[in-house]
PDB file of C-alpha atoms and ligand atoms in Angstrom:
ATOM      1  CA  UNK A  21     -73.483 -84.711  27.193  1.00 77.00           C
ATOM      2  CA  UNK A  22     -73.099 -87.307  24.478  1.00 78.00           C
ATOM      3  CA  UNK A  23     -69.763 -89.017  23.803  1.00 87.00           C
ATOM      4  CA  UNK A  24     -71.178 -92.252  22.478  1.00 90.00           C
ATOM      5  CA  UNK A  25     -71.982 -92.481  18.792  1.00 93.00           C
ATOM      6  CA  UNK A  26     -74.568 -95.256  19.077  1.00 92.00           C
ATOM      7  CA  UNK A  27     -76.438 -93.392  21.836  1.00 94.00           C
ATOM      8  CA  UNK A  28     -76.305 -90.114  19.922  1.00 94.00           C
ATOM      9  CA  UNK A  29     -77.763 -91.726  16.791  1.00 94.00           C
ATOM     10  CA  UNK A  30     -80.458 -93.476  18.841  1.00 93.00           C
ATOM     11  CA  UNK A  31     -81.436 -90.210  20.549  1.00 95.00           C
ATOM     12  CA  UNK A  32     -81.648 -88.504  17.160  1.00 95.00           C
ATOM     13  CA  UNK A  33     -83.538 -91.418  15.567  1.00 95.00           C
ATOM     14  CA  UNK A  34     -80.864 -91.908  12.921  1.00 94.00           C
ATOM     15  CA  UNK A  35     -78.822 -94.929  11.875  1.00 91.00           C
ATOM     16  CA  UNK A  36     -75.010 -94.705  11.980  1.00 88.00           C
ATOM     17  CA  UNK A  37     -74.862 -95.983   8.388  1.00 83.00           C
ATOM     18  CA  UNK A  38     -77.382 -93.413   7.141  1.00 84.00           C
ATOM     19  CA  UNK A  39     -75.287 -90.522   8.467  1.00 84.00           C
ATOM     20  CA  UNK A  40     -71.930 -92.048   7.405  1.00 86.00           C
ATOM     21  CA  UNK A  41     -70.547 -91.913  10.942  1.00 90.00           C
ATOM     22  CA  UNK A  42     -67.200 -93.413  11.973  1.00 91.00           C
ATOM     23  CA  UNK A  43     -66.379 -94.896  15.361  1.00 86.00           C
ATOM     24  CA  UNK A  44     -63.090 -94.283  17.184  1.00 77.00           C
ATOM     25  CA  UNK A  45     -62.202 -91.002  15.448  1.00 83.00           C
ATOM     26  CA  UNK A  46     -58.863 -89.641  16.723  1.00 85.00           C
ATOM     27  CA  UNK A  47     -60.698 -86.462  17.803  1.00 91.00           C
ATOM     28  CA  UNK A  48     -63.511 -87.975  19.873  1.00 92.00           C
ATOM     29  CA  UNK A  49     -67.206 -87.197  19.629  1.00 95.00           C
ATOM     30  CA  UNK A  50     -68.417 -84.693  22.230  1.00 96.00           C
ATOM     31  CA  UNK A  51     -71.850 -83.051  22.143  1.00 97.00           C
ATOM     32  CA  UNK A  52     -73.209 -81.094  25.126  1.00 97.00           C
ATOM     33  CA  UNK A  53     -76.830 -81.581  26.150  1.00 97.00           C
ATOM     34  CA  UNK A  54     -77.959 -78.021  25.291  1.00 98.00           C
ATOM     35  CA  UNK A  55     -76.548 -78.336  21.753  1.00 98.00           C
ATOM     36  CA  UNK A  56     -78.062 -81.802  21.354  1.00 98.00           C
ATOM     37  CA  UNK A  57     -81.483 -80.348  22.170  1.00 97.00           C
ATOM     38  CA  UNK A  58     -81.128 -77.916  19.243  1.00 98.00           C
ATOM     39  CA  UNK A  59     -80.566 -80.740  16.690  1.00 98.00           C
ATOM     40  CA  UNK A  60     -83.700 -81.901  14.860  1.00 97.00           C
ATOM     41  CA  UNK A  61     -84.339 -85.652  15.372  1.00 96.00           C
ATOM     42  CA  UNK A  62     -84.521 -87.713  12.187  1.00 95.00           C
ATOM     43  CA  UNK A  63     -82.672 -85.052  10.170  1.00 95.00           C
ATOM     44  CA  UNK A  64     -79.445 -86.569   8.782  1.00 94.00           C
ATOM     45  CA  UNK A  65     -78.455 -83.227   7.218  1.00 95.00           C
ATOM     46  CA  UNK A  66     -79.090 -81.103  10.285  1.00 97.00           C
ATOM     47  CA  UNK A  67     -76.549 -78.231  10.195  1.00 98.00           C
ATOM     48  CA  UNK A  68     -75.731 -78.640  13.878  1.00 98.00           C
ATOM     49  CA  UNK A  69     -75.313 -82.403  13.682  1.00 97.00           C
ATOM     50  CA  UNK A  70     -72.873 -82.010  10.781  1.00 97.00           C
ATOM     51  CA  UNK A  71     -70.625 -79.846  12.966  1.00 98.00           C
ATOM     52  CA  UNK A  72     -70.124 -82.586  15.545  1.00 97.00           C
ATOM     53  CA  UNK A  73     -70.503 -85.931  13.781  1.00 96.00           C
ATOM     54  CA  UNK A  74     -67.273 -87.803  12.880  1.00 95.00           C
ATOM     55  CA  UNK A  75     -67.620 -89.060   9.286  1.00 94.00           C
ATOM     56  CA  UNK A  76     -65.437 -90.937   6.786  1.00 91.00           C
ATOM     57  CA  UNK A  77     -64.422 -87.768   4.914  1.00 91.00           C
ATOM     58  CA  UNK A  78     -62.265 -86.843   7.934  1.00 90.00           C
ATOM     59  CA  UNK A  79     -59.899 -89.681   7.113  1.00 89.00           C
ATOM     60  CA  UNK A  80     -59.003 -88.289   3.668  1.00 86.00           C
ATOM     61  CA  UNK A  81     -55.438 -87.029   3.456  1.00 84.00           C
ATOM     62  CA  UNK A  82     -55.084 -83.667   1.725  1.00 86.00           C
ATOM     63  CA  UNK A  83     -51.541 -82.309   1.422  1.00 87.00           C
ATOM     64  CA  UNK A  84     -52.733 -78.696   1.621  1.00 85.00           C
ATOM     65  CA  UNK A  85     -54.012 -79.399   5.152  1.00 88.00           C
ATOM     66  CA  UNK A  86     -51.714 -79.566   8.204  1.00 82.00           C
ATOM     67  CA  UNK A  87     -51.768 -80.099  11.976  1.00 82.00           C
ATOM     68  CA  UNK A  88     -50.974 -76.455  12.812  1.00 80.00           C
ATOM     69  CA  UNK A  89     -52.722 -74.472  10.048  1.00 77.00           C
ATOM     70  CA  UNK A  90     -52.475 -71.040  11.667  1.00 69.00           C
ATOM     71  CA  UNK A  91     -48.881 -71.341  12.882  1.00 73.00           C
ATOM     72  CA  UNK A  92     -49.673 -71.196  16.614  1.00 68.00           C
ATOM     73  CA  UNK A  93     -46.453 -72.985  17.478  1.00 70.00           C
ATOM     74  CA  UNK A  94     -44.334 -70.518  15.476  1.00 67.00           C
ATOM     75  CA  UNK A  95     -45.329 -67.714  17.883  1.00 70.00           C
ATOM     76  CA  UNK A  96     -45.221 -69.495  21.226  1.00 75.00           C
ATOM     77  CA  UNK A  97     -42.743 -67.565  23.433  1.00 74.00           C
ATOM     78  CA  UNK A  98     -43.655 -69.555  26.539  1.00 80.00           C
ATOM     79  CA  UNK A  99     -46.017 -72.505  27.080  1.00 82.00           C
ATOM     80  CA  UNK A 100     -49.674 -71.388  27.107  1.00 87.00           C
ATOM     81  CA  UNK A 101     -48.841 -68.092  25.384  1.00 90.00           C
ATOM     82  CA  UNK A 102     -49.317 -67.259  21.699  1.00 90.00           C
ATOM     83  CA  UNK A 103     -48.075 -63.820  20.669  1.00 91.00           C
ATOM     84  CA  UNK A 104     -48.877 -63.145  17.014  1.00 85.00           C
ATOM     85  CA  UNK A 105     -50.356 -59.670  16.964  1.00 89.00           C
ATOM     86  CA  UNK A 106     -49.156 -56.280  18.185  1.00 92.00           C
ATOM     87  CA  UNK A 107     -50.461 -55.249  21.613  1.00 95.00           C
ATOM     88  CA  UNK A 108     -52.334 -58.430  22.423  1.00 95.00           C
ATOM     89  CA  UNK A 109     -51.528 -61.969  23.466  1.00 95.00           C
ATOM     90  CA  UNK A 110     -53.516 -65.146  23.560  1.00 94.00           C
ATOM     91  CA  UNK A 111     -53.367 -67.277  26.681  1.00 94.00           C
ATOM     92  CA  UNK A 112     -54.381 -70.925  26.320  1.00 92.00           C
ATOM     93  CA  UNK A 113     -56.445 -71.165  29.495  1.00 92.00           C
ATOM     94  CA  UNK A 114     -57.872 -74.646  29.104  1.00 91.00           C
ATOM     95  CA  UNK A 115     -57.161 -77.750  27.024  1.00 88.00           C
ATOM     96  CA  UNK A 116     -60.846 -78.701  27.073  1.00 92.00           C
ATOM     97  CA  UNK A 117     -63.974 -77.626  25.216  1.00 95.00           C
ATOM     98  CA  UNK A 118     -67.603 -78.418  25.972  1.00 95.00           C
ATOM     99  CA  UNK A 119     -68.037 -79.524  22.365  1.00 97.00           C
ATOM    100  CA  UNK A 120     -65.776 -81.039  19.717  1.00 96.00           C
ATOM    101  CA  UNK A 121     -66.264 -79.228  16.408  1.00 97.00           C
ATOM    102  CA  UNK A 122     -65.042 -81.448  13.586  1.00 96.00           C
ATOM    103  CA  UNK A 123     -63.424 -78.476  11.763  1.00 95.00           C
ATOM    104  CA  UNK A 124     -61.512 -77.329  14.869  1.00 94.00           C
ATOM    105  CA  UNK A 125     -58.233 -75.610  13.922  1.00 85.00           C
ATOM    106  CA  UNK A 126     -56.662 -76.777  17.196  1.00 79.00           C
ATOM    107  CA  UNK A 127     -57.824 -80.394  17.014  1.00 76.00           C
ATOM    108  CA  UNK A 128     -54.156 -81.499  16.884  1.00 74.00           C
ATOM    109  CA  UNK A 129     -52.781 -78.851  19.290  1.00 69.00           C
ATOM    110  CA  UNK A 130     -50.353 -80.311  21.906  1.00 68.00           C
ATOM    111  CA  UNK A 131     -52.409 -79.138  24.887  1.00 62.00           C
ATOM    112  CA  UNK A 132     -50.619 -81.436  27.346  1.00 66.00           C
ATOM    113  CA  UNK A 133     -47.400 -79.445  26.741  1.00 64.00           C
ATOM    114  CA  UNK A 134     -49.131 -76.073  26.963  1.00 59.00           C
ATOM    115  CA  UNK A 135     -51.738 -75.870  29.676  1.00 63.00           C
ATOM    116  CA  UNK A 136     -51.371 -76.237  33.376  1.00 68.00           C
ATOM    117  CA  UNK A 137     -51.232 -73.709  36.183  1.00 69.00           C
ATOM    118  CA  UNK A 138     -47.397 -73.700  36.173  1.00 75.00           C
ATOM    119  CA  UNK A 139     -47.526 -72.659  32.528  1.00 83.00           C
ATOM    120  CA  UNK A 140     -49.977 -69.885  33.417  1.00 86.00           C
ATOM    121  CA  UNK A 141     -47.498 -68.498  35.943  1.00 89.00           C
ATOM    122  CA  UNK A 142     -44.799 -68.398  33.249  1.00 90.00           C
ATOM    123  CA  UNK A 143     -47.224 -66.770  30.821  1.00 92.00           C
ATOM    124  CA  UNK A 144     -48.401 -64.161  33.353  1.00 95.00           C
ATOM    125  CA  UNK A 145     -44.770 -63.299  34.152  1.00 94.00           C
ATOM    126  CA  UNK A 146     -44.033 -62.830  30.437  1.00 94.00           C
ATOM    127  CA  UNK A 147     -47.120 -60.589  30.062  1.00 95.00           C
ATOM    128  CA  UNK A 148     -46.205 -58.479  33.100  1.00 96.00           C
ATOM    129  CA  UNK A 149     -42.686 -57.932  31.688  1.00 95.00           C
ATOM    130  CA  UNK A 150     -43.911 -56.722  28.271  1.00 95.00           C
ATOM    131  CA  UNK A 151     -45.505 -53.284  28.509  1.00 96.00           C
ATOM    132  CA  UNK A 152     -46.455 -53.283  24.798  1.00 96.00           C
ATOM    133  CA  UNK A 153     -49.233 -55.773  25.631  1.00 97.00           C
ATOM    134  CA  UNK A 154     -52.528 -54.153  26.617  1.00 98.00           C
ATOM    135  CA  UNK A 155     -55.024 -56.912  25.841  1.00 98.00           C
ATOM    136  CA  UNK A 156     -55.103 -60.528  27.010  1.00 98.00           C
ATOM    137  CA  UNK A 157     -57.276 -62.993  25.109  1.00 97.00           C
ATOM    138  CA  UNK A 158     -58.297 -66.119  26.984  1.00 97.00           C
ATOM    139  CA  UNK A 159     -58.633 -69.000  24.577  1.00 93.00           C
ATOM    140  CA  UNK A 160     -58.181 -72.748  24.503  1.00 84.00           C
ATOM    141  CA  UNK A 161     -59.727 -75.192  24.191  1.00 87.00           C
ATOM    142  CA  UNK A 162     -62.369 -73.099  25.827  1.00 95.00           C
ATOM    143  CA  UNK A 163     -61.635 -70.900  28.865  1.00 96.00           C
ATOM    144  CA  UNK A 164     -65.276 -71.165  29.964  1.00 97.00           C
ATOM    145  CA  UNK A 165     -64.915 -74.938  30.296  1.00 94.00           C
ATOM    146  CA  UNK A 166     -62.745 -74.256  33.358  1.00 94.00           C
ATOM    147  CA  UNK A 167     -64.120 -74.505  36.849  1.00 93.00           C
ATOM    148  CA  UNK A 168     -65.428 -70.993  37.640  1.00 95.00           C
ATOM    149  CA  UNK A 169     -63.095 -70.491  40.647  1.00 95.00           C
ATOM    150  CA  UNK A 170     -60.058 -71.411  38.554  1.00 94.00           C
ATOM    151  CA  UNK A 171     -61.182 -69.081  35.766  1.00 96.00           C
ATOM    152  CA  UNK A 172     -61.659 -66.239  38.248  1.00 97.00           C
ATOM    153  CA  UNK A 173     -58.190 -66.792  39.790  1.00 96.00           C
ATOM    154  CA  UNK A 174     -56.706 -66.418  36.335  1.00 95.00           C
ATOM    155  CA  UNK A 175     -58.775 -63.340  35.448  1.00 97.00           C
ATOM    156  CA  UNK A 176     -57.955 -61.630  38.746  1.00 97.00           C
ATOM    157  CA  UNK A 177     -54.225 -62.279  38.196  1.00 97.00           C
ATOM    158  CA  UNK A 178     -54.490 -60.636  34.784  1.00 98.00           C
ATOM    159  CA  UNK A 179     -56.347 -57.643  36.205  1.00 98.00           C
ATOM    160  CA  UNK A 180     -53.459 -57.036  38.627  1.00 98.00           C
ATOM    161  CA  UNK A 181     -51.086 -56.340  35.713  1.00 98.00           C
ATOM    162  CA  UNK A 182     -51.297 -52.555  35.441  1.00 97.00           C
ATOM    163  CA  UNK A 183     -50.621 -52.155  31.718  1.00 98.00           C
ATOM    164  CA  UNK A 184     -53.440 -54.549  30.767  1.00 98.00           C
ATOM    165  CA  UNK A 185     -56.548 -52.578  29.839  1.00 98.00           C
ATOM    166  CA  UNK A 186     -58.701 -55.203  28.092  1.00 98.00           C
ATOM    167  CA  UNK A 187     -59.698 -58.767  28.808  1.00 98.00           C
ATOM    168  CA  UNK A 188     -61.148 -60.698  25.912  1.00 98.00           C
ATOM    169  CA  UNK A 189     -62.669 -64.163  26.269  1.00 98.00           C
ATOM    170  CA  UNK A 190     -63.079 -66.407  23.228  1.00 97.00           C
ATOM    171  CA  UNK A 191     -65.667 -69.035  24.035  1.00 98.00           C
ATOM    172  CA  UNK A 192     -68.184 -71.334  22.385  1.00 98.00           C
ATOM    173  CA  UNK A 193     -69.585 -72.468  25.755  1.00 98.00           C
ATOM    174  CA  UNK A 194     -72.301 -69.742  26.032  1.00 98.00           C
ATOM    175  CA  UNK A 195     -73.697 -70.933  22.675  1.00 98.00           C
ATOM    176  CA  UNK A 196     -73.334 -74.714  22.903  1.00 98.00           C
ATOM    177  CA  UNK A 197     -73.623 -75.276  26.660  1.00 98.00           C
ATOM    178  CA  UNK A 198     -75.276 -72.187  28.205  1.00 98.00           C
ATOM    179  CA  UNK A 199     -76.443 -74.178  31.230  1.00 97.00           C
ATOM    180  CA  UNK A 200     -72.779 -74.822  32.133  1.00 96.00           C
ATOM    181  CA  UNK A 201     -71.329 -71.393  31.385  1.00 97.00           C
ATOM    182  CA  UNK A 202     -69.801 -69.431  34.302  1.00 96.00           C
ATOM    183  CA  UNK A 203     -72.146 -66.828  35.717  1.00 94.00           C
ATOM    184  CA  UNK A 204     -72.165 -65.768  39.355  1.00 93.00           C
ATOM    185  CA  UNK A 205     -68.540 -64.943  40.120  1.00 97.00           C
ATOM    186  CA  UNK A 206     -67.785 -63.805  36.570  1.00 98.00           C
ATOM    187  CA  UNK A 207     -70.765 -61.444  36.411  1.00 98.00           C
ATOM    188  CA  UNK A 208     -70.030 -59.992  39.864  1.00 98.00           C
ATOM    189  CA  UNK A 209     -66.395 -59.426  38.870  1.00 98.00           C
ATOM    190  CA  UNK A 210     -67.332 -57.851  35.518  1.00 98.00           C
ATOM    191  CA  UNK A 211     -69.627 -55.281  37.132  1.00 97.00           C
ATOM    192  CA  UNK A 212     -66.795 -53.837  39.200  1.00 97.00           C
ATOM    193  CA  UNK A 213     -63.693 -54.505  37.102  1.00 98.00           C
ATOM    194  CA  UNK A 214     -61.526 -51.661  35.761  1.00 98.00           C
ATOM    195  CA  UNK A 215     -60.874 -53.653  32.551  1.00 98.00           C
ATOM    196  CA  UNK A 216     -62.662 -53.342  29.228  1.00 98.00           C
ATOM    197  CA  UNK A 217     -64.415 -56.661  28.753  1.00 98.00           C
ATOM    198  CA  UNK A 218     -65.087 -58.380  25.447  1.00 98.00           C
ATOM    199  CA  UNK A 219     -66.720 -61.763  24.986  1.00 98.00           C
ATOM    200  CA  UNK A 220     -66.357 -63.238  21.509  1.00 98.00           C
ATOM    201  CA  UNK A 221     -68.696 -66.190  21.137  1.00 98.00           C
ATOM    202  CA  UNK A 222     -68.646 -68.706  18.308  1.00 98.00           C
ATOM    203  CA  UNK A 223     -71.935 -69.445  16.578  1.00 98.00           C
ATOM    204  CA  UNK A 224     -72.244 -70.745  13.019  1.00 98.00           C
ATOM    205  CA  UNK A 225     -75.982 -71.151  12.533  1.00 98.00           C
ATOM    206  CA  UNK A 226     -79.130 -69.475  13.905  1.00 98.00           C
ATOM    207  CA  UNK A 227     -80.418 -72.876  15.105  1.00 98.00           C
ATOM    208  CA  UNK A 228     -77.669 -72.847  17.770  1.00 98.00           C
ATOM    209  CA  UNK A 229     -79.409 -69.937  19.512  1.00 98.00           C
ATOM    210  CA  UNK A 230     -82.221 -70.528  21.994  1.00 98.00           C
ATOM    211  CA  UNK A 231     -83.990 -68.959  24.954  1.00 98.00           C
ATOM    212  CA  UNK A 232     -81.183 -70.292  27.149  1.00 98.00           C
ATOM    213  CA  UNK A 233     -78.477 -68.520  25.132  1.00 98.00           C
ATOM    214  CA  UNK A 234     -80.595 -65.335  25.060  1.00 98.00           C
ATOM    215  CA  UNK A 235     -80.918 -65.250  28.864  1.00 98.00           C
ATOM    216  CA  UNK A 236     -77.240 -65.896  29.441  1.00 98.00           C
ATOM    217  CA  UNK A 237     -75.972 -63.406  26.850  1.00 98.00           C
ATOM    218  CA  UNK A 238     -78.243 -60.726  28.308  1.00 98.00           C
ATOM    219  CA  UNK A 239     -76.588 -61.256  31.705  1.00 98.00           C
ATOM    220  CA  UNK A 240     -73.094 -60.920  30.208  1.00 98.00           C
ATOM    221  CA  UNK A 241     -74.137 -57.793  28.298  1.00 98.00           C
ATOM    222  CA  UNK A 242     -75.690 -56.175  31.376  1.00 98.00           C
ATOM    223  CA  UNK A 243     -72.572 -56.854  33.429  1.00 98.00           C
ATOM    224  CA  UNK A 244     -70.439 -54.857  30.966  1.00 98.00           C
ATOM    225  CA  UNK A 245     -69.199 -57.294  28.301  1.00 98.00           C
ATOM    226  CA  UNK A 246     -69.177 -56.213  24.659  1.00 98.00           C
ATOM    227  CA  UNK A 247     -70.570 -59.207  22.763  1.00 98.00           C
ATOM    228  CA  UNK A 248     -69.214 -60.198  19.357  1.00 98.00           C
ATOM    229  CA  UNK A 249     -69.483 -63.354  17.295  1.00 98.00           C
ATOM    230  CA  UNK A 250     -67.106 -65.224  15.067  1.00 98.00           C
ATOM    231  CA  UNK A 251     -68.328 -67.904  12.699  1.00 98.00           C
ATOM    232  CA  UNK A 252     -66.564 -70.302  10.404  1.00 98.00           C
ATOM    233  CA  UNK A 253     -67.862 -70.585   6.844  1.00 98.00           C
ATOM    234  CA  UNK A 254     -68.657 -74.290   6.486  1.00 98.00           C
ATOM    235  CA  UNK A 255     -69.783 -76.190   3.409  1.00 98.00           C
ATOM    236  CA  UNK A 256     -73.232 -77.708   3.818  1.00 97.00           C
ATOM    237  CA  UNK A 257     -73.780 -75.885   7.127  1.00 98.00           C
ATOM    238  CA  UNK A 258     -73.932 -72.124   6.629  1.00 98.00           C
ATOM    239  CA  UNK A 259     -72.796 -71.555   3.026  1.00 98.00           C
ATOM    240  CA  UNK A 260     -75.987 -69.924   1.780  1.00 98.00           C
ATOM    241  CA  UNK A 261     -76.881 -66.239   1.843  1.00 98.00           C
ATOM    242  CA  UNK A 262     -80.246 -66.961   3.538  1.00 98.00           C
ATOM    243  CA  UNK A 263     -78.505 -68.844   6.371  1.00 98.00           C
ATOM    244  CA  UNK A 264     -75.911 -66.111   6.931  1.00 98.00           C
ATOM    245  CA  UNK A 265     -78.547 -63.345   6.893  1.00 98.00           C
ATOM    246  CA  UNK A 266     -80.705 -65.268   9.350  1.00 98.00           C
ATOM    247  CA  UNK A 267     -77.661 -65.801  11.591  1.00 98.00           C
ATOM    248  CA  UNK A 268     -76.810 -62.083  11.684  1.00 98.00           C
ATOM    249  CA  UNK A 269     -80.387 -61.137  12.627  1.00 98.00           C
ATOM    250  CA  UNK A 270     -80.632 -63.907  15.250  1.00 98.00           C
ATOM    251  CA  UNK A 271     -77.351 -62.823  16.842  1.00 98.00           C
ATOM    252  CA  UNK A 272     -78.416 -59.180  16.968  1.00 98.00           C
ATOM    253  CA  UNK A 273     -81.668 -60.195  18.624  1.00 98.00           C
ATOM    254  CA  UNK A 274     -79.508 -61.677  21.389  1.00 98.00           C
ATOM    255  CA  UNK A 275     -77.334 -58.525  21.733  1.00 97.00           C
ATOM    256  CA  UNK A 276     -74.398 -59.938  19.736  1.00 98.00           C
ATOM    257  CA  UNK A 277     -72.757 -58.264  16.744  1.00 98.00           C
ATOM    258  CA  UNK A 278     -71.316 -60.393  13.907  1.00 98.00           C
ATOM    259  CA  UNK A 279     -67.562 -59.790  13.840  1.00 96.00           C
ATOM    260  CA  UNK A 280     -65.658 -62.319  11.728  1.00 97.00           C
ATOM    261  CA  UNK A 281     -66.715 -64.904   9.173  1.00 98.00           C
ATOM    262  CA  UNK A 282     -63.604 -67.070   8.965  1.00 97.00           C
ATOM    263  CA  UNK A 283     -62.521 -69.017   5.978  1.00 97.00           C
ATOM    264  CA  UNK A 284     -61.785 -72.552   7.176  1.00 95.00           C
ATOM    265  CA  UNK A 285     -58.359 -73.070   8.716  1.00 91.00           C
ATOM    266  CA  UNK A 286     -56.772 -75.867   6.719  1.00 91.00           C
ATOM    267  CA  UNK A 287     -56.463 -78.416   9.478  1.00 91.00           C
ATOM    268  CA  UNK A 288     -56.034 -82.119   8.715  1.00 90.00           C
ATOM    269  CA  UNK A 289     -59.394 -83.902   8.756  1.00 91.00           C
ATOM    270  CA  UNK A 290     -61.542 -80.890   7.846  1.00 94.00           C
ATOM    271  CA  UNK A 291     -61.088 -80.468   4.074  1.00 94.00           C
ATOM    272  CA  UNK A 292     -64.699 -81.523   3.364  1.00 95.00           C
ATOM    273  CA  UNK A 293     -65.895 -78.298   5.043  1.00 97.00           C
ATOM    274  CA  UNK A 294     -64.018 -75.951   2.688  1.00 97.00           C
ATOM    275  CA  UNK A 295     -65.871 -73.239   0.738  1.00 98.00           C
ATOM    276  CA  UNK A 296     -63.570 -71.858  -1.950  1.00 97.00           C
ATOM    277  CA  UNK A 297     -62.799 -68.109  -1.906  1.00 97.00           C
ATOM    278  CA  UNK A 298     -64.726 -67.428  -5.128  1.00 98.00           C
ATOM    279  CA  UNK A 299     -67.929 -68.844  -3.580  1.00 98.00           C
ATOM    280  CA  UNK A 300     -67.276 -67.118  -0.254  1.00 98.00           C
ATOM    281  CA  UNK A 301     -67.002 -63.763  -2.039  1.00 98.00           C
ATOM    282  CA  UNK A 302     -70.224 -64.428  -3.945  1.00 98.00           C
ATOM    283  CA  UNK A 303     -71.958 -65.019  -0.613  1.00 98.00           C
ATOM    284  CA  UNK A 304     -70.623 -61.752   0.796  1.00 98.00           C
ATOM    285  CA  UNK A 305     -71.857 -59.902  -2.297  1.00 98.00           C
ATOM    286  CA  UNK A 306     -75.284 -61.473  -1.806  1.00 98.00           C
ATOM    287  CA  UNK A 307     -75.647 -60.620   1.895  1.00 98.00           C
ATOM    288  CA  UNK A 308     -74.189 -57.091   1.859  1.00 98.00           C
ATOM    289  CA  UNK A 309     -77.185 -55.383   0.125  1.00 98.00           C
ATOM    290  CA  UNK A 310     -79.616 -57.166   2.433  1.00 98.00           C
ATOM    291  CA  UNK A 311     -78.123 -56.310   5.814  1.00 98.00           C
ATOM    292  CA  UNK A 312     -77.244 -53.069   7.608  1.00 98.00           C
ATOM    293  CA  UNK A 313     -73.456 -52.621   7.649  1.00 98.00           C
ATOM    294  CA  UNK A 314     -73.180 -53.447  11.357  1.00 98.00           C
ATOM    295  CA  UNK A 315     -74.629 -56.906  10.746  1.00 98.00           C
ATOM    296  CA  UNK A 316     -72.197 -57.835   7.946  1.00 98.00           C
ATOM    297  CA  UNK A 317     -69.284 -59.904   9.303  1.00 98.00           C
ATOM    298  CA  UNK A 318     -65.779 -59.416   7.897  1.00 98.00           C
ATOM    299  CA  UNK A 319     -64.692 -62.311   5.708  1.00 98.00           C
ATOM    300  CA  UNK A 320     -61.134 -63.168   6.765  1.00 97.00           C
ATOM    301  CA  UNK A 321     -58.507 -65.874   6.805  1.00 94.00           C
ATOM    302  CA  UNK A 322     -55.837 -66.419   9.417  1.00 88.00           C
ATOM    303  CA  UNK A 323     -52.469 -67.080   7.805  1.00 85.00           C
ATOM    304  CA  UNK A 324     -49.434 -68.437   9.611  1.00 81.00           C
ATOM    305  CA  UNK A 325     -46.796 -65.751  10.177  1.00 81.00           C
ATOM    306  CA  UNK A 326     -48.999 -62.760   9.223  1.00 83.00           C
ATOM    307  CA  UNK A 327     -49.278 -59.848  11.735  1.00 80.00           C
ATOM    308  CA  UNK A 328     -53.074 -59.622  11.317  1.00 85.00           C
ATOM    309  CA  UNK A 329     -56.021 -61.559   9.890  1.00 88.00           C
ATOM    310  CA  UNK A 330     -56.148 -61.272   6.091  1.00 89.00           C
ATOM    311  CA  UNK A 331     -59.339 -59.786   4.591  1.00 90.00           C
ATOM    312  CA  UNK A 332     -60.588 -61.711   1.554  1.00 92.00           C
TER     313      UNK A 332
HETATM  314  S1  SF4 T   3     -65.095 -74.770  20.549  1.00 55.41           S
HETATM  315 FE1  SF4 T   3     -63.418 -73.869  19.330  1.00 55.41          FE
HETATM  316  S2  SF4 T   3     -61.531 -74.744  20.215  1.00 55.41           S
HETATM  317 FE2  SF4 T   3     -63.291 -76.012  20.916  1.00 55.41          FE
HETATM  318  S3  SF4 T   3     -63.495 -77.685  19.448  1.00 55.41           S
HETATM  319 FE3  SF4 T   3     -64.843 -76.036  18.749  1.00 55.41          FE
HETATM  320  S4  SF4 T   3     -63.583 -74.826  17.333  1.00 55.41           S
HETATM  321 FE4  SF4 T   3     -62.187 -76.087  18.544  1.00 55.41          FE
END
């Protein structure tokens, strides 16, 4: 795990000036060891490094960018619970992530007001009282950054609610920190659970995938999880048709289907990652004839107040 800019640059044989890094960013540097091992030393433009390195462009103020770009706090009926879409709710299971992605849409989220076990109890009570909800999505932060026993307590409480039929976990941990991802108790539970199980991982570039991710994802798949991926379209990282095609094939090789390609959520500090819609559509037109339909992700944007993701 690297949280120190000087050490990170030394490990990667780069100078802080060369990469334009800034110290003391308000959203601190955090790079897990497995992800660090996938970054090419000496490569200032490495697409993985660019996802985690704080740089000066983050300090630019852009009025079109806000602290809550997807309107989480407009649909927050109780702490830890976000209820935007019909039939499903999102439970903020953890304030932490194993990595800090510089484009993170929740980088300003008030986690301290939203996530502790008392809040979970309130959220679980609200879910059990609303029979229109059939799917619970564990999110964060990253739910897989929780201690495995704590995660399992939460999952087992959800399973006890009779009208819940599906558990979905949104996590970047299996991709960026597979060595730390929960396995034993989660896999044993999944094999016998009555719930439909979906794991949506978050991978933006084929270089993030490795033998470690392949082994872990195979275990999740064999224990009954459907595996899907969501990516964010990021300027200078995955905004070429070759990169997106390679990503789809690499994911499929590891049993994961591409699901969403998100347009960037306009969060303060991330405007330098934006790919404009016109260019995003050109990319989709370039990849569609080269991939089977099941490997083409849906290009979408999440808009505050809308009852579903908006196709572009
Ligand atoms: S893993 Fe997801 S929630 Fe965590 S920092 Fe990255 S984008 Fe944000």
